[in-house]
Structures are given as C-alpha cells and as structure tokens.
Amino acid sequence: REGIHNIYEKYVLTLFGRGLERTKQELKTSLWGYIKTQLILMIYTFAITLVGLTILHSPFALLLAIIIAIIDALPFFGSGFILWPGALIHLILGDPKMAIGYLVIYGAVQIMRQIMQPKILGTQIGLHPLLTLFAMYFGYRSIGFWGLILGPVLAVLLKAYFQTRQKTHEVTENIQK
C-alpha cells in the first residue's frame, strides 16, 4: 500500500499536479451534496404527501408519506410508483375523489421536484442552477436515466479542472513577475 502511495505521489501528482487532489475533493463534496439534495427533496415530498393524504383522510397517511418519500429518492422509481397504482385502485373501487386526490398529490410532488431539484442540487454541489439543469438534461439525453446523476458530476469535475487550471496559471504568472 505504501509503495502504491509513493508511486502515486511521485508520478501521478507530478504529472497532474495538485489539481487531481482538488478534483477528488470536489467530487467528494459533490457526492455529499447530491445526498443532501435527495434528503431535502425527501423532506419536501414527505410534507406534500402527508398534507395531501391527511386532507383526503387516507388511512395510514403517515406511513404512506414515509414510504413515498423514500421510494421517491430511489432512481427509476419515484412517487408515481405508489400514487399511480393507488389512484387506479381507488378508481376501480369506485372512489374517484380519492383517485383524483392521489393524482393531484403526484402532480404536486412532480412540480416541486422539477422546480426545486436543479436549484437545491446546484446550491449543494456549487453549480449555477441553470448549468445543473443543463448537465442533467445533457446527461439524460446522452446516456439515459443515469445521466441525470452523472451529468452534474461531470460538470463538477470540469469545473474543478478549470478552476485548478486557472489557479495554476495565476500562480505561474505571479512567479514570472
């Protein structure tokens, strides 16, 4: 392990400078920012579903709100994984009010996510919300669902690279003066 570390410091850090360390730190910060974003969005999802289900007098509103918030944070699933089948079941059972209520809750959660996710994610990982939204869109269009996650990560890596390059250039200019 020590030998690998010595080789890493001797060759990799010499070749790439401290920019690699900075990029690695930025990536850790971004990953933690992504996790915090998901936790914040889970809280909002929980609040919206709890209020909606309570207004509808849905049985087990608290338990359902917790489950929906957790599932909403999982890639591929989302709040519709519970709310759409719930609406369909209530429609089949002859309770259109509850079915429409579930769909309204789903719509509210989706609107909240579409508006807040780029802003919160951008704040947490240090990117402008518009750049975050663009990175999410570009990632999605390039590689599909996982691009929603990897797009902002790539944007953070590029940001760290260019910031490190700029700082290295500034240091070089100051030394030359």
Coordinates of C-alpha atoms in Angstrom, one line a residue:
R1 CA 0.0 0.0 0.0
E2 CA 2.8 2.4 0.9
G3 CA 4.6 1.6 -2.4
I4 CA 1.5 2.4 -4.4
H5 CA 1.0 5.6 -2.5
N6 CA 4.7 6.6 -3.2
I7 CA 4.3 5.9 -6.9
Y8 CA 1.1 7.9 -6.9
E9 CA 2.8 10.9 -5.3
K10 CA 5.9 10.6 -7.5
Y11 CA 4.3 10.1 -10.9
V12 CA 0.6 11.0 -10.8
L13 CA 0.8 14.1 -8.7
T14 CA 3.9 15.2 -10.6
L15 CA 2.2 14.7 -13.9
F16 CA -1.2 16.3 -12.9
G17 CA -0.1 18.5 -10.1
R18 CA -2.4 19.1 -7.1
G19 CA -5.3 19.5 -9.5
L20 CA -6.1 15.8 -9.2
E21 CA -6.4 16.1 -5.4
R22 CA -8.6 19.1 -5.8
T23 CA -10.8 17.3 -8.3
K24 CA -11.1 14.3 -6.0
Q25 CA -12.1 16.7 -3.1
E26 CA -14.7 18.4 -5.4
L27 CA -16.1 15.0 -6.3
K28 CA -16.5 14.0 -2.7
T29 CA -18.2 17.4 -2.0
S30 CA -20.5 16.9 -4.9
L31 CA -21.4 13.4 -3.9
W32 CA -22.2 14.6 -0.4
G33 CA -24.2 17.5 -2.0
Y34 CA -26.2 15.0 -4.1
I35 CA -27.0 13.0 -1.0
K36 CA -28.1 16.2 0.9
T37 CA -30.2 17.2 -2.1
Q38 CA -32.0 13.9 -2.1
L39 CA -32.6 14.2 1.7
I40 CA -34.0 17.7 1.3
L41 CA -36.3 16.6 -1.6
M42 CA -37.4 13.6 0.5
I43 CA -38.5 16.0 3.3
Y44 CA -40.5 18.1 0.8
T45 CA -42.0 15.0 -0.7
F46 CA -42.9 13.7 2.7
A47 CA -44.6 17.0 3.7
I48 CA -46.6 17.3 0.4
T49 CA -47.8 13.7 0.6
L50 CA -48.5 13.8 4.3
V51 CA -50.6 17.0 3.9
G52 CA -52.4 15.7 0.8
L53 CA -53.1 12.2 2.3
T54 CA -54.3 13.8 5.6
I55 CA -56.7 16.1 3.7
L56 CA -58.0 13.1 1.8
H57 CA -58.5 11.2 5.1
S58 CA -56.4 8.4 3.7
P59 CA -55.8 5.5 6.1
F60 CA -52.2 5.2 7.2
A61 CA -51.3 8.7 5.9
L62 CA -48.1 9.0 7.9
L63 CA -46.8 5.5 6.9
L64 CA -47.7 6.1 3.2
A65 CA -46.0 9.5 3.3
I66 CA -42.8 8.0 4.7
I67 CA -42.8 5.2 2.1
I68 CA -43.5 7.5 -0.8
A69 CA -40.7 9.9 0.3
I70 CA -38.2 7.0 0.5
I71 CA -39.3 5.5 -2.9
D72 CA -39.2 8.9 -4.5
A73 CA -35.5 9.2 -3.7
L74 CA -34.7 5.9 -5.4
P75 CA -33.5 6.1 -9.0
F76 CA -36.1 4.8 -11.6
F77 CA -39.0 4.6 -9.1
G78 CA -40.4 7.8 -7.7
S79 CA -43.6 8.9 -6.1
G80 CA -45.7 7.6 -9.0
F81 CA -44.6 4.1 -8.1
I82 CA -47.1 4.3 -5.2
L83 CA -49.5 7.1 -6.2
W84 CA -50.5 5.9 -9.7
P85 CA -51.4 2.4 -8.7
G86 CA -53.2 3.8 -5.6
A87 CA -55.2 6.1 -7.8
L88 CA -56.1 3.2 -10.1
I89 CA -57.2 1.0 -7.2
H90 CA -59.4 3.8 -5.8
L91 CA -60.9 4.4 -9.2
I92 CA -61.7 0.7 -9.6
L93 CA -63.2 0.5 -6.1
G94 CA -65.5 3.4 -7.0
D95 CA -63.8 6.2 -5.1
P96 CA -62.9 8.8 -7.8
K97 CA -62.4 11.6 -5.2
M98 CA -59.5 9.6 -3.7
A99 CA -58.1 8.7 -7.1
I100 CA -58.1 12.3 -8.2
G101 CA -56.6 13.3 -4.9
Y102 CA -53.7 10.8 -5.4
L103 CA -53.1 12.2 -8.9
V104 CA -53.1 15.8 -7.5
I105 CA -50.5 14.8 -4.9
Y106 CA -48.4 13.1 -7.6
G107 CA -48.6 16.3 -9.7
A108 CA -47.6 18.5 -6.7
V109 CA -44.6 16.3 -5.9
Q110 CA -43.5 16.3 -9.6
I111 CA -43.8 20.1 -9.9
M112 CA -41.9 20.5 -6.7
R113 CA -39.1 18.2 -7.9
Q114 CA -38.9 19.9 -11.3
I115 CA -38.6 23.3 -9.8
M116 CA -36.5 22.6 -6.8
Q117 CA -34.1 19.9 -7.7
P118 CA -31.9 21.9 -10.0
K119 CA -31.8 24.8 -7.5
I120 CA -31.1 22.6 -4.5
L121 CA -28.6 20.4 -6.3
G122 CA -26.8 23.4 -7.8
T123 CA -26.5 25.0 -4.4
Q124 CA -25.3 21.8 -2.8
I125 CA -22.6 21.0 -5.4
G126 CA -21.6 24.6 -6.2
L127 CA -23.0 24.9 -9.7
H128 CA -25.4 27.5 -11.1
P129 CA -28.9 26.0 -11.2
L130 CA -29.2 26.6 -15.0
L131 CA -25.9 24.8 -15.5
T132 CA -27.1 22.0 -13.2
L133 CA -30.3 21.7 -15.2
F134 CA -28.4 21.7 -18.5
A135 CA -26.0 19.0 -17.2
M136 CA -28.9 16.8 -16.0
Y137 CA -30.6 17.2 -19.4
F138 CA -27.4 16.6 -21.4
G139 CA -26.7 13.5 -19.3
Y140 CA -30.2 12.2 -19.7
R141 CA -30.1 12.7 -23.5
S142 CA -26.6 11.2 -23.8
I143 CA -26.9 8.0 -21.6
G144 CA -30.4 7.9 -20.3
F145 CA -31.6 7.9 -16.7
W146 CA -28.1 7.5 -15.1
G147 CA -27.1 10.7 -17.0
L148 CA -29.4 12.7 -14.6
I149 CA -26.9 11.8 -11.9
L150 CA -23.7 11.6 -13.9
G151 CA -24.3 14.8 -15.8
P152 CA -23.9 17.1 -12.8
V153 CA -21.0 15.0 -11.6
L154 CA -19.2 15.6 -14.9
A155 CA -20.0 19.3 -14.7
V156 CA -18.4 19.4 -11.2
L157 CA -15.3 17.6 -12.5
L158 CA -15.0 20.0 -15.4
K159 CA -15.5 23.0 -13.0
A160 CA -12.8 21.7 -10.6
Y161 CA -10.4 21.1 -13.6
F162 CA -10.8 24.6 -15.0
Q163 CA -10.6 26.2 -11.5
T164 CA -7.4 24.3 -10.8
R165 CA -6.0 25.2 -14.2
Q166 CA -6.9 28.9 -13.7
K167 CA -5.2 28.9 -10.2
T168 CA -2.1 27.2 -11.6
H169 CA -2.0 29.8 -14.4
E170 CA -2.3 32.7 -11.9
V171 CA 0.5 31.2 -9.7
T172 CA 2.7 30.8 -12.8
E173 CA 2.0 34.4 -13.8
N174 CA 2.9 35.7 -10.3
I175 CA 6.1 33.7 -10.2
Q176 CA 7.1 35.1 -13.6
K177 CA 6.5 38.7 -12.4

